[in-house]
Amino acid sequence: MQRRPRLMSAAILAAAFALCATAAAAAGPLPSWTEGKTKHAIVQFVKEVTARGGPHYVRPAERIAVFDNDGTLWAEQPMYVQLAFVLDRVKALAPRHPEWKEKEPFKSVLAGDVAGVAAGGEKGLLGLVAATHAGMSSEEFEKTVTEWLAAARHPRFHRPYTELVYRPMLELLAYLRANGFKTYIVSGGGIEFMRPFAEKLYGIPPEQVIGSSIKTTYEVSNGKPAIVRLPEIGFVDDKAGKPVGIHTYIGRRPIMAFGNSDGDFEMLEWTTSGPGPRFGLIVHHDDAVREWAYDRESHVGRLARGLDEAPQRGWAVASMQRDWKRVFPFEK
Amino acid sequence: MQRRPRLMSAAILAAAFALCATAAAAAGPLPSWTEGKTKHAIVQFVKEVTARGGPHYVRPAERIAVFDNDGTLWAEQPMYVQLAFVLDRVKALAPRHPEWKEKEPFKSVLAGDVAGVAAGGEKGLLGLVAATHAGMSSEEFEKTVTEWLAAARHPRFHRPYTELVYRPMLELLAYLRANGFKTYIVSGGGIEFMRPFAEKLYGIPPEQVIGSSIKTTYEVSNGKPAIVRLPEIGFVDDKAGKPVGIHTYIGRRPIMAFGNSDGDFEMLEWTTSGPGPRFGLIVHHDDAVREWAYDRESHVGRLARGLDEAPQRGWAVASMQRDWKRVFPFEK
């Protein structure tokens, strides 16, 4: 009588384990991606390049995957997160700069004319960044970014911007790393704006973040050295700048690239035109209910050539509406 | 009678294992370093930063170690290896450039006036690099470097330059990586000159090589994209440029730095002035028999301020003569 319950417990435990294993196997990787050709293409590619002895095997050192950030890893509407940061900084610093009231792009910023600022694109944004964020050390700037991110809220979702990350993409980053990939951000956004949060948010360390930058200089003041930020654009990591950034920082052509706008076109082109197995994917924002729907006519994240040429170039297009079961981690 | 030999064999085996273990423990890490305060300081530092729960523990993501290349990882006498490469390239290309006969620094190169070229320093070298190595794709340049390294021989040792690496430093790189460090090259030399051999020679992948660079651009010609090298200096990764290079590429302050000349001073200063445990080391070339003896008066690898300030800054100075049992791997 004593052994029976024990046996039953063991049997129940075994059954439970079997169920869990089955459930895990059924869910497989990328649980927030719907079963379909996009998810299948990703998983199939990863299986092929990691199959030792297979015809498409790629050694781990060459498994480099690059991701755009704005609109690919986190939301970029109604404006780039970094633009929201810049607007807030301009407002905070305005009392010390009375001349900004009459000078663009500061005038638009202070008047709340977001469209006027956004029309300048990322390059305009970088001009604002250079004008308002120079003359401090990199450590001070990092502190400013971290404090702002903790306090700021997204105007539609009323949550910290760091919660506006795409759950399917977080799963994808983790899945690729579990398969020996080194994951990089290659963004038009500021490298020093992204580095303070990329490790915590995406598991991507600062040395794997590539972005636009202003120039810096090394200065020793009273025996204390610092990297000081200068009011001068250094590198614009957008469009044809992306392959240059990849080459400069990584020195090796990636085998996978993920983007969402025409600013990612050259990165996708450079990645997928190398020899051996290659994978390119465009996130298509076509979900006005859970996120936003925009492409050809948008000032932010404009996508036209990418959509037109994706089929002939063999790039996958992930429909946010159809390919993603969930968009944000906070969705039930 | 049957068991006795078996027992004896087991005893002999156990004794042999014990001997091996003792020998390994006696040799410990860094076998080409003599027992003494320099080796002890390295090992002690690594033990402290890897002791989980200890007061000086540093998590693996922050265990960044930076190494100068010329004179720190491989020999830089009688001239930088890259300078030897440049001289050979100038000679190879000279028939197509008759004007070089009357134009410096080409004139000195073609006349075999090495001192005249060396006097220009690494910046002069970069000028030569830009003038003679632009207008080709990065892939073509990599091929040129790889072919030259396979064919060229060091004038004193009559061996490939890649054999002129320092065995104690190779052991140090491996020892640090075994302890969770990410090892970087931070060199005044050309980034695209080093990347083709750094992985094979040092186990350092291209994305962990930081160096001087000329500008590049992304071009698509007949549907084939390429990174094209421009005749314009991009970044000089020397002196105060080294902390800037570290900040740009890594975005995190290293905790260990290794150099050999005053070109490494700011890198050592930046690394060792951060909070928490820090380690700086200068390789001192004081072995005229096995390698070379030079410091304050040398055009190549000049070391004066580093020697003067090392004691007060707490930097270790490795005497090649006293701290290294062997210099090159080919020594018996």
XYZ file of C-alpha atoms in Angstrom:
664
model
C 0.000 0.000 0.000
C 2.911 2.274 0.540
C 4.490 1.679 -2.852
C 1.416 2.287 -4.905
C 1.081 6.038 -4.379
C 4.811 6.431 -4.994
C 4.528 4.619 -8.285
C 1.551 6.715 -9.199
C 3.391 9.894 -8.338
C 6.280 8.813 -10.472
C 3.916 7.971 -13.317
C 2.150 11.312 -12.994
C 5.492 13.115 -12.907
C 6.661 11.228 -15.988
C 3.426 12.056 -17.782
C 3.747 15.690 -16.780
C 7.317 15.844 -18.067
C 6.268 14.205 -21.301
C 3.488 16.748 -21.705
C 5.830 19.638 -21.048
C 8.382 18.287 -23.498
C 5.677 17.850 -26.118
C 4.351 21.340 -25.510
C 7.854 22.820 -25.781
C 8.528 20.879 -28.967
C 5.174 21.941 -30.385
C 5.820 25.590 -29.534
C 9.431 25.318 -30.733
C 11.464 28.475 -31.190
C 9.897 31.885 -31.859
C 6.539 31.274 -30.084
C 5.238 34.785 -30.905
C 5.620 34.153 -34.648
C 2.659 32.512 -36.379
C 3.335 29.271 -38.190
C 3.834 30.223 -41.804
C 6.380 30.858 -44.500
C 8.188 33.747 -42.763
C 8.875 31.842 -39.541
C 9.641 28.717 -41.540
C 12.193 30.580 -43.669
C 14.018 31.873 -40.562
C 14.108 28.501 -38.799
C 15.084 26.668 -41.963
C 17.987 29.062 -42.597
C 19.282 28.747 -39.028
C 19.057 24.956 -39.203
C 21.030 24.896 -42.442
C 23.881 27.178 -41.385
C 24.291 25.348 -38.062
C 24.179 21.809 -39.527
C 27.783 20.669 -39.084
C 28.916 18.808 -42.161
C 25.934 20.110 -44.153
C 26.353 21.936 -47.482
C 25.383 25.330 -46.003
C 27.293 25.136 -42.700
C 28.739 28.451 -41.471
C 31.267 28.409 -38.625
C 30.164 30.345 -35.512
C 32.737 33.152 -35.974
C 31.001 34.096 -39.233
C 27.449 33.901 -37.921
C 26.896 37.649 -37.772
C 23.330 38.985 -37.740
C 22.629 42.723 -38.004
C 19.451 44.465 -36.881
C 18.210 47.957 -37.509
C 16.769 49.387 -34.270
C 13.985 51.965 -34.889
C 10.974 50.183 -36.368
C 12.777 46.832 -36.400
C 13.456 46.126 -32.712
C 11.256 48.803 -31.134
C 8.520 51.212 -32.239
C 9.428 54.382 -34.137
C 5.988 56.028 -34.205
C 4.745 58.677 -33.762
C 8.423 59.730 -33.817
C 11.855 58.190 -33.258
C 12.464 57.679 -29.552
C 15.680 59.633 -29.890
C 13.734 62.530 -31.402
C 11.427 62.535 -28.355
C 14.588 62.661 -26.230
C 15.965 65.559 -28.284
C 12.710 67.537 -28.035
C 12.676 67.106 -24.281
C 16.330 68.120 -24.034
C 15.796 71.212 -26.196
C 12.902 72.265 -23.947
C 14.976 71.629 -20.837
C 17.916 73.638 -22.169
C 15.879 76.425 -23.854
C 16.005 78.891 -20.924
C 19.777 79.057 -21.413
C 19.390 79.645 -25.200
C 16.982 82.540 -25.893
C 18.199 82.655 -29.528
C 16.533 79.275 -30.197
C 13.099 80.943 -30.364
C 13.969 82.367 -33.788
C 16.276 79.646 -35.087
C 15.329 76.392 -36.869
C 15.097 73.573 -36.061
C 14.859 74.768 -32.451
C 11.943 77.084 -33.267
C 9.843 74.127 -34.533
C 10.815 72.075 -31.510
C 9.812 74.772 -29.031
C 6.586 75.467 -30.949
C 5.703 71.769 -30.722
C 5.762 71.516 -34.532
C 6.786 67.855 -34.678
C 6.086 67.477 -38.396
C 8.444 70.351 -39.123
C 11.206 68.674 -37.169
C 10.484 65.169 -38.507
C 10.656 66.472 -42.081
C 14.395 66.944 -41.553
C 14.784 63.174 -41.177
C 17.497 61.456 -39.191
C 20.108 63.826 -40.537
C 18.172 66.776 -39.151
C 17.873 64.889 -35.898
C 21.627 64.455 -35.816
C 22.072 68.203 -36.290
C 19.912 68.777 -33.239
C 21.825 66.119 -31.328
C 25.143 67.745 -32.170
C 23.908 71.206 -31.229
C 22.302 70.251 -27.959
C 24.401 67.319 -26.713
C 27.992 68.440 -27.132
C 30.430 69.798 -24.597
C 29.815 67.113 -22.020
C 31.623 63.881 -21.309
C 30.315 60.573 -22.613
C 29.684 59.462 -19.052
C 27.515 62.518 -18.375
C 25.590 61.940 -21.603
C 24.978 58.300 -20.704
C 23.572 59.397 -17.361
C 21.238 61.895 -19.073
C 19.918 59.221 -21.454
C 19.395 56.681 -18.682
C 17.509 59.149 -16.500
C 15.321 60.312 -19.382
C 14.431 56.737 -20.388
C 13.386 55.979 -16.817
C 11.074 59.016 -16.673
C 9.672 59.438 -20.214
C 6.412 57.828 -21.337
C 5.185 56.923 -24.822
C 2.311 59.250 -25.861
C 0.000 56.443 -27.056
C 0.779 53.554 -24.735
C 1.686 55.611 -21.644
C 4.550 53.240 -20.858
C 8.321 53.662 -20.807
C 9.724 53.575 -24.347
C 11.750 50.533 -23.368
C 8.480 48.547 -23.184
C 7.756 49.335 -26.836
C 10.084 46.563 -28.021
C 8.792 43.840 -30.310
C 8.446 40.531 -28.535
C 8.899 38.456 -31.727
C 12.205 40.249 -32.354
C 13.413 39.673 -28.781
C 12.692 35.973 -29.326
C 14.540 36.108 -32.631
C 17.621 37.720 -31.034
C 17.681 35.052 -28.309
C 17.085 32.248 -30.819
C 19.970 33.400 -33.029
C 22.345 33.756 -30.071
C 21.361 30.271 -28.855
C 22.477 29.103 -32.304
C 25.909 30.701 -32.071
C 25.119 34.010 -33.779
C 26.629 37.306 -32.710
C 23.810 39.876 -32.860
C 24.520 43.519 -33.762
C 22.468 46.676 -33.905
C 23.190 48.764 -37.026
C 21.046 51.870 -36.695
C 20.802 55.402 -38.001
C 20.230 56.384 -34.377
C 22.995 57.686 -32.165
C 25.436 55.051 -30.989
C 25.752 56.680 -27.558
C 21.999 57.014 -27.255
C 21.519 53.263 -27.779
C 24.442 51.816 -25.843
C 23.076 52.697 -22.383
C 20.005 50.473 -22.867
C 20.927 47.914 -25.556
C 22.508 45.411 -23.185
C 19.638 45.333 -20.715
C 16.878 45.528 -23.324
C 18.240 43.337 -26.119
C 21.177 41.469 -24.569
C 23.435 43.344 -27.015
C 26.635 44.675 -25.382
C 27.898 48.185 -26.282
C 30.638 46.830 -28.545
C 27.937 45.279 -30.750
C 26.017 48.523 -31.192
C 26.789 50.476 -34.379
C 25.140 53.825 -34.981
C 25.543 57.415 -36.054
C 27.998 59.425 -34.004
C 29.295 62.875 -33.299
C 33.039 63.384 -32.979
C 34.715 62.968 -29.624
C 38.086 63.900 -28.200
C 40.218 62.677 -25.310
C 40.906 65.336 -22.699
C 42.686 65.260 -19.366
C 41.512 67.919 -16.950
C 43.055 68.154 -13.457
C 44.487 64.679 -13.936
C 41.063 63.214 -14.742
C 40.696 61.913 -18.304
C 37.397 62.008 -20.191
C 35.930 61.419 -23.639
C 34.370 64.767 -24.560
C 31.570 65.088 -27.118
C 32.115 67.662 -29.881
C 29.416 69.594 -31.802
C 30.330 67.962 -35.097
C 28.782 65.042 -36.975
C 31.212 62.132 -37.199
C 29.478 59.328 -39.026
C 25.949 58.889 -40.389
C 25.028 55.216 -40.162
C 22.108 55.277 -42.564
C 21.463 54.056 -46.135
C 24.857 53.524 -47.860
C 26.460 54.392 -44.510
C 25.231 51.115 -43.026
C 27.516 48.799 -45.038
C 30.374 51.222 -44.301
C 29.543 51.074 -40.574
C 29.363 47.289 -40.703
C 32.695 47.096 -42.477
C 34.338 49.589 -40.106
C 33.136 47.988 -36.889
C 32.795 44.306 -37.729
C 35.190 43.880 -40.654
C 33.189 40.912 -41.852
C 30.054 40.692 -43.963
C 26.997 39.543 -41.955
C 24.979 36.556 -43.150
C 21.624 37.800 -41.818
C 20.147 41.301 -41.887
C 16.868 42.651 -40.499
C 15.412 46.073 -41.267
C 12.133 47.854 -41.869
C 12.756 50.930 -44.012
C 14.593 52.047 -47.130
C 17.341 53.264 -44.796
C 18.128 49.558 -44.408
C 18.175 48.804 -48.133
C 21.951 48.914 -48.608
C 22.529 46.909 -45.419
C 20.224 44.190 -46.732
C 21.808 44.400 -50.182
C 25.377 44.157 -48.806
C 24.490 41.286 -46.499
C 22.595 39.197 -48.997
C 24.915 39.653 -51.974
C 27.873 37.843 -50.416
C 28.756 34.237 -51.248
C 27.211 31.331 -49.330
C 23.907 31.278 -47.454
C 22.354 34.719 -46.865
C 19.144 35.919 -45.267
C 17.375 39.280 -45.427
C 14.088 40.274 -43.815
C 11.970 43.432 -43.800
C 9.486 44.082 -40.993
C 6.371 45.535 -42.637
C 4.305 47.809 -40.415
C 0.801 46.889 -41.554
C -0.979 46.625 -38.219
C -2.836 49.854 -37.429
C -4.659 48.238 -34.523
C -1.857 46.795 -32.400
C 0.907 49.102 -33.711
C 0.872 51.348 -36.814
C 0.371 50.894 -40.546
C 2.805 52.850 -42.723
C 5.250 52.379 -45.584
C 5.562 54.343 -48.851
C 4.261 57.709 -47.686
C 5.684 57.884 -44.183
C 8.256 60.470 -43.110
C 9.388 58.069 -40.413
C 10.533 54.652 -41.622
C 9.641 55.161 -45.289
C 9.581 51.810 -47.114
C 9.110 51.743 -50.897
C 12.131 50.356 -52.773
C 12.490 47.581 -50.200
C 8.903 46.432 -50.766
C 9.291 46.657 -54.548
C 12.523 44.690 -54.740
C 12.127 42.205 -51.873
C 10.660 39.427 -54.085
C 13.369 39.531 -56.752
C 16.106 39.807 -54.114
C 14.756 36.891 -52.102
C 14.156 38.945 -48.961
C 11.434 37.829 -46.570
C 8.777 40.380 -45.624
C 7.307 39.919 -42.155
C 3.777 41.237 -41.953
C 3.298 42.520 -38.429
C -0.390 41.764 -38.764
C -0.137 38.199 -40.026
C 3.291 36.969 -38.882
C 3.235 38.187 -35.283
C 0.876 36.676 -32.707
C 1.888 39.324 -30.223
C 3.633 42.628 -30.880
C 4.637 43.997 -27.455
C 5.647 42.052 -24.341
C 2.926 43.798 -22.295
C 0.112 42.329 -24.417
C -1.754 39.496 -22.729
C 49.682 -13.322 -9.227
C 47.368 -11.824 -11.715
C 46.344 -8.892 -9.550
C 49.787 -7.722 -8.600
C 50.837 -6.343 -11.992
C 47.471 -4.650 -12.330
C 47.893 -2.957 -8.985
C 51.397 -1.935 -9.920
C 50.218 -0.494 -13.213
C 47.545 1.431 -11.420
C 50.096 2.713 -8.928
C 52.474 3.718 -11.693
C 49.648 5.437 -13.552
C 48.583 7.278 -10.416
C 52.166 8.359 -9.773
C 52.491 9.517 -13.360
C 49.275 11.527 -13.131
C 50.433 13.040 -9.859
C 53.735 14.022 -11.456
C 52.000 15.586 -14.443
C 49.597 17.470 -12.215
C 52.507 18.735 -10.118
C 54.421 19.754 -13.221
C 51.383 21.565 -14.614
C 50.761 23.296 -11.305
C 54.433 24.249 -11.087
C 54.372 25.611 -14.639
C 50.942 27.155 -14.089
C 49.759 29.781 -16.551
C 52.162 31.857 -18.648
C 55.022 29.306 -18.835
C 57.243 31.613 -20.917
C 57.174 34.282 -18.191
C 59.830 33.981 -15.481
C 58.609 33.711 -11.917
C 58.812 37.222 -10.528
C 56.817 40.313 -9.692
C 55.587 41.048 -13.245
C 54.067 37.611 -13.807
C 52.820 37.570 -10.222
C 51.077 40.925 -10.701
C 49.263 39.676 -13.835
C 48.146 36.398 -12.270
C 47.133 38.071 -9.012
C 45.011 40.648 -10.875
C 43.255 37.982 -12.952
C 42.567 35.905 -9.827
C 41.054 38.900 -8.070
C 38.741 40.066 -10.856
C 37.484 36.520 -11.496
C 36.910 35.624 -7.809
C 33.110 35.507 -7.640
C 31.922 37.158 -4.452
C 35.351 38.710 -3.877
C 35.806 42.462 -3.355
C 37.394 42.999 -6.788
C 35.123 40.770 -8.873
C 34.387 42.048 -12.404
C 31.594 40.418 -14.412
C 32.750 38.816 -17.697
C 31.026 41.407 -19.929
C 33.331 44.080 -18.469
C 36.534 42.066 -18.684
C 37.960 43.951 -21.639
C 41.725 43.810 -22.263
C 43.351 45.989 -24.950
C 46.693 45.319 -26.610
C 48.824 47.491 -28.807
C 50.164 45.429 -31.727
C 53.545 46.703 -33.030
C 56.189 46.093 -30.360
C 53.631 44.640 -27.947
C 52.364 41.522 -29.719
C 54.928 41.287 -32.507
C 58.293 42.848 -33.386
C 58.416 46.376 -34.823
C 62.151 46.532 -35.663
C 63.945 47.395 -37.846
C 60.666 48.939 -39.075
C 56.915 48.456 -38.630
C 55.759 45.407 -40.574
C 53.187 47.581 -42.300
C 55.956 49.929 -43.397
C 57.802 46.996 -44.976
C 54.556 46.182 -46.765
C 54.179 49.786 -47.946
C 57.767 49.920 -49.241
C 57.235 46.730 -51.209
C 53.950 48.024 -52.607
C 55.504 51.353 -53.636
C 58.253 49.491 -55.458
C 55.730 47.200 -57.112
C 53.568 50.125 -58.249
C 56.427 52.536 -59.142
C 56.569 51.699 -62.870
C 53.037 53.094 -63.162
C 54.018 56.301 -61.276
C 57.135 57.903 -62.837
C 56.421 61.100 -60.832
C 57.268 59.291 -57.578
C 61.004 59.516 -58.366
C 60.947 63.228 -57.498
C 58.212 63.266 -54.858
C 58.540 62.551 -51.124
C 57.936 60.260 -49.366
C 58.020 58.053 -52.484
C 61.477 59.306 -53.417
C 62.924 58.095 -50.087
C 61.138 54.778 -50.440
C 62.460 54.153 -53.939
C 65.958 55.278 -52.909
C 65.894 52.754 -50.053
C 66.234 55.613 -47.536
C 64.379 53.865 -44.711
C 65.418 56.416 -42.067
C 63.912 59.192 -44.175
C 60.605 57.362 -44.371
C 60.628 56.248 -40.720
C 61.205 59.837 -39.596
C 57.657 60.594 -40.728
C 56.316 58.229 -38.081
C 53.050 56.364 -38.273
C 51.247 59.392 -39.653
C 53.713 59.515 -42.544
C 53.129 55.822 -43.024
C 49.390 56.421 -43.204
C 49.962 59.046 -45.890
C 51.805 56.463 -47.926
C 49.069 53.930 -47.283
C 46.381 56.336 -48.441
C 48.331 57.279 -51.585
C 49.218 53.755 -52.622
C 46.301 51.644 -51.347
C 43.161 53.491 -52.409
C 40.835 52.868 -55.325
C 40.470 49.162 -54.706
C 37.847 47.200 -52.823
C 38.458 46.024 -49.274
C 38.361 42.435 -50.489
C 41.121 43.119 -53.032
C 43.204 44.853 -50.375
C 42.798 41.915 -47.992
C 44.022 39.584 -50.724
C 47.083 41.777 -51.347
C 47.984 41.789 -47.634
C 47.536 38.044 -47.268
C 49.689 37.282 -50.316
C 52.426 39.664 -49.194
C 52.532 38.187 -45.674
C 52.914 34.706 -47.122
C 55.860 35.750 -49.307
C 57.739 38.422 -47.305
C 60.618 37.595 -44.968
C 61.977 39.500 -41.977
C 65.448 40.926 -42.818
C 67.134 39.695 -39.613
C 65.375 36.418 -38.850
C 64.636 35.391 -42.461
C 61.227 34.143 -41.434
C 57.681 35.252 -42.250
C 56.746 38.319 -40.195
C 53.931 36.314 -38.654
C 56.568 34.238 -36.812
C 57.906 37.369 -35.107
C 55.127 37.277 -32.508
C 55.972 37.201 -28.809
C 55.283 33.832 -27.262
C 54.723 35.264 -23.750
C 52.067 37.588 -25.159
C 50.327 34.753 -27.042
C 50.176 32.885 -23.722
C 48.831 36.009 -22.046
C 46.074 36.433 -24.664
C 45.030 32.793 -24.236
C 45.220 33.022 -20.431
C 42.985 36.112 -20.349
C 40.443 34.574 -22.724
C 40.384 31.398 -20.609
C 39.443 33.708 -17.736
C 36.518 35.276 -19.544
C 38.292 38.310 -21.003
C 37.519 39.715 -24.423
C 40.878 40.617 -25.998
C 41.206 43.575 -28.393
C 43.974 44.991 -30.532
C 44.176 48.799 -30.356
C 46.954 49.790 -32.725
C 48.228 52.782 -34.657
C 48.580 50.357 -37.556
C 45.958 50.046 -40.270
C 42.810 48.219 -39.234
C 42.494 46.548 -42.630
C 46.143 45.582 -42.610
C 45.739 43.718 -39.309
C 42.346 42.105 -39.717
C 43.445 39.571 -42.351
C 45.921 37.913 -39.939
C 44.739 38.777 -36.400
C 42.313 35.882 -36.078
C 44.758 33.195 -37.184
C 47.771 34.673 -35.393
C 46.269 35.932 -32.142
C 42.801 34.389 -31.976
C 41.379 37.925 -32.239
C 38.431 38.201 -34.674
C 38.170 41.214 -37.027
C 35.486 42.905 -34.909
C 37.983 43.073 -32.017
C 40.685 44.787 -34.074
C 40.806 48.588 -33.752
C 43.293 50.587 -35.788
C 43.904 53.558 -38.024
C 41.794 53.712 -41.145
C 41.314 55.452 -44.435
C 37.798 56.404 -45.494
C 35.673 53.950 -47.414
C 32.490 54.196 -49.429
C 29.791 51.769 -50.493
C 29.452 51.411 -54.247
C 27.322 49.192 -56.432
C 28.812 48.537 -59.843
C 26.970 46.316 -62.351
C 24.799 45.057 -59.511
C 27.832 44.002 -57.451
C 28.272 45.966 -54.205
C 31.700 46.688 -52.726
C 33.401 48.687 -49.980
C 35.826 50.931 -51.867
C 38.930 52.424 -50.215
C 39.363 56.195 -50.612
C 42.664 58.146 -50.635
C 41.795 60.016 -47.447
C 42.794 59.424 -43.822
C 39.768 58.527 -41.721
C 40.969 57.947 -38.187
C 44.426 57.905 -36.572
C 44.368 55.405 -33.731
C 47.493 56.611 -31.942
C 48.245 58.538 -28.739
C 45.060 60.432 -27.683
C 43.324 58.697 -30.592
C 43.516 55.351 -28.787
C 40.998 56.166 -26.029
C 38.756 57.667 -28.728
C 39.073 54.466 -30.782
C 38.324 52.360 -27.715
C 35.285 54.459 -26.892
C 34.024 54.432 -30.486
C 34.397 50.705 -31.070
C 33.922 49.183 -27.604
C 31.894 51.831 -25.770
C 33.208 50.540 -22.474
C 36.434 51.304 -20.637
C 38.846 48.340 -20.594
C 40.206 47.078 -17.272
C 43.575 45.911 -18.634
C 45.869 47.599 -21.168
C 49.182 46.476 -22.653
C 51.507 48.667 -24.685
C 55.169 49.348 -25.333
C 55.589 52.948 -26.504
C 54.470 56.480 -25.706
C 51.859 56.011 -28.423
C 50.135 53.795 -25.856
C 50.360 56.297 -22.995
C 46.810 57.656 -23.254
C 45.378 54.151 -23.699
C 47.087 53.059 -20.478
C 46.024 56.267 -18.741
C 42.375 55.941 -19.832
C 42.240 52.273 -18.882
C 43.861 52.571 -15.481
C 42.104 55.734 -14.308
C 38.629 54.206 -14.205
C 37.008 53.025 -10.978
C 37.545 49.482 -9.659
C 40.458 47.166 -10.392
C 42.729 48.286 -13.247
C 45.921 46.933 -14.759
C 48.472 48.543 -17.074
C 51.665 47.027 -18.437
C 54.467 48.294 -20.665
C 56.669 45.858 -22.575
C 60.230 47.222 -22.335
C 62.501 46.289 -25.219
C 65.797 45.791 -23.366
C 67.032 42.590 -24.974
C 69.514 43.355 -27.752
C 70.506 39.698 -28.031
C 67.207 37.928 -28.541
C 65.276 40.929 -29.899
C 66.236 44.638 -29.752
C 67.062 47.173 -27.057
C 65.486 50.597 -27.570
C 63.369 53.150 -25.767
C 63.946 56.911 -25.344
C 65.871 57.613 -28.536
C 64.120 55.307 -30.966
C 62.176 56.579 -33.977
C 60.145 53.377 -33.864
C 58.356 52.662 -30.587
C 59.771 55.593 -28.660
C 59.233 55.103 -24.911
C 60.133 57.904 -22.488
C 57.120 59.323 -20.638
C 55.764 55.815 -20.064
C 59.020 54.734 -18.398
C 59.155 57.899 -16.307
C 55.588 57.721 -15.054
C 55.013 53.958 -14.793
C 56.006 53.738 -11.114
C 53.754 56.547 -9.885
C 50.847 55.318 -12.050
C 51.211 51.740 -10.829
C 51.897 50.317 -14.291
C 53.957 47.148 -14.525
C 57.033 47.224 -16.766
C 57.890 43.866 -18.340
C 61.588 43.591 -19.056
C 61.936 41.468 -22.153
C 65.361 40.382 -20.893
C 64.378 39.386 -17.361
C 60.637 38.624 -17.526
C 60.542 36.510 -20.668
C 62.144 33.036 -20.767
C 61.501 32.873 -24.474
C 60.717 35.685 -26.884
C 59.657 34.048 -30.172
C 57.836 30.740 -30.677
C 60.626 29.465 -32.958
C 63.249 29.611 -30.178
C 64.175 26.221 -28.767
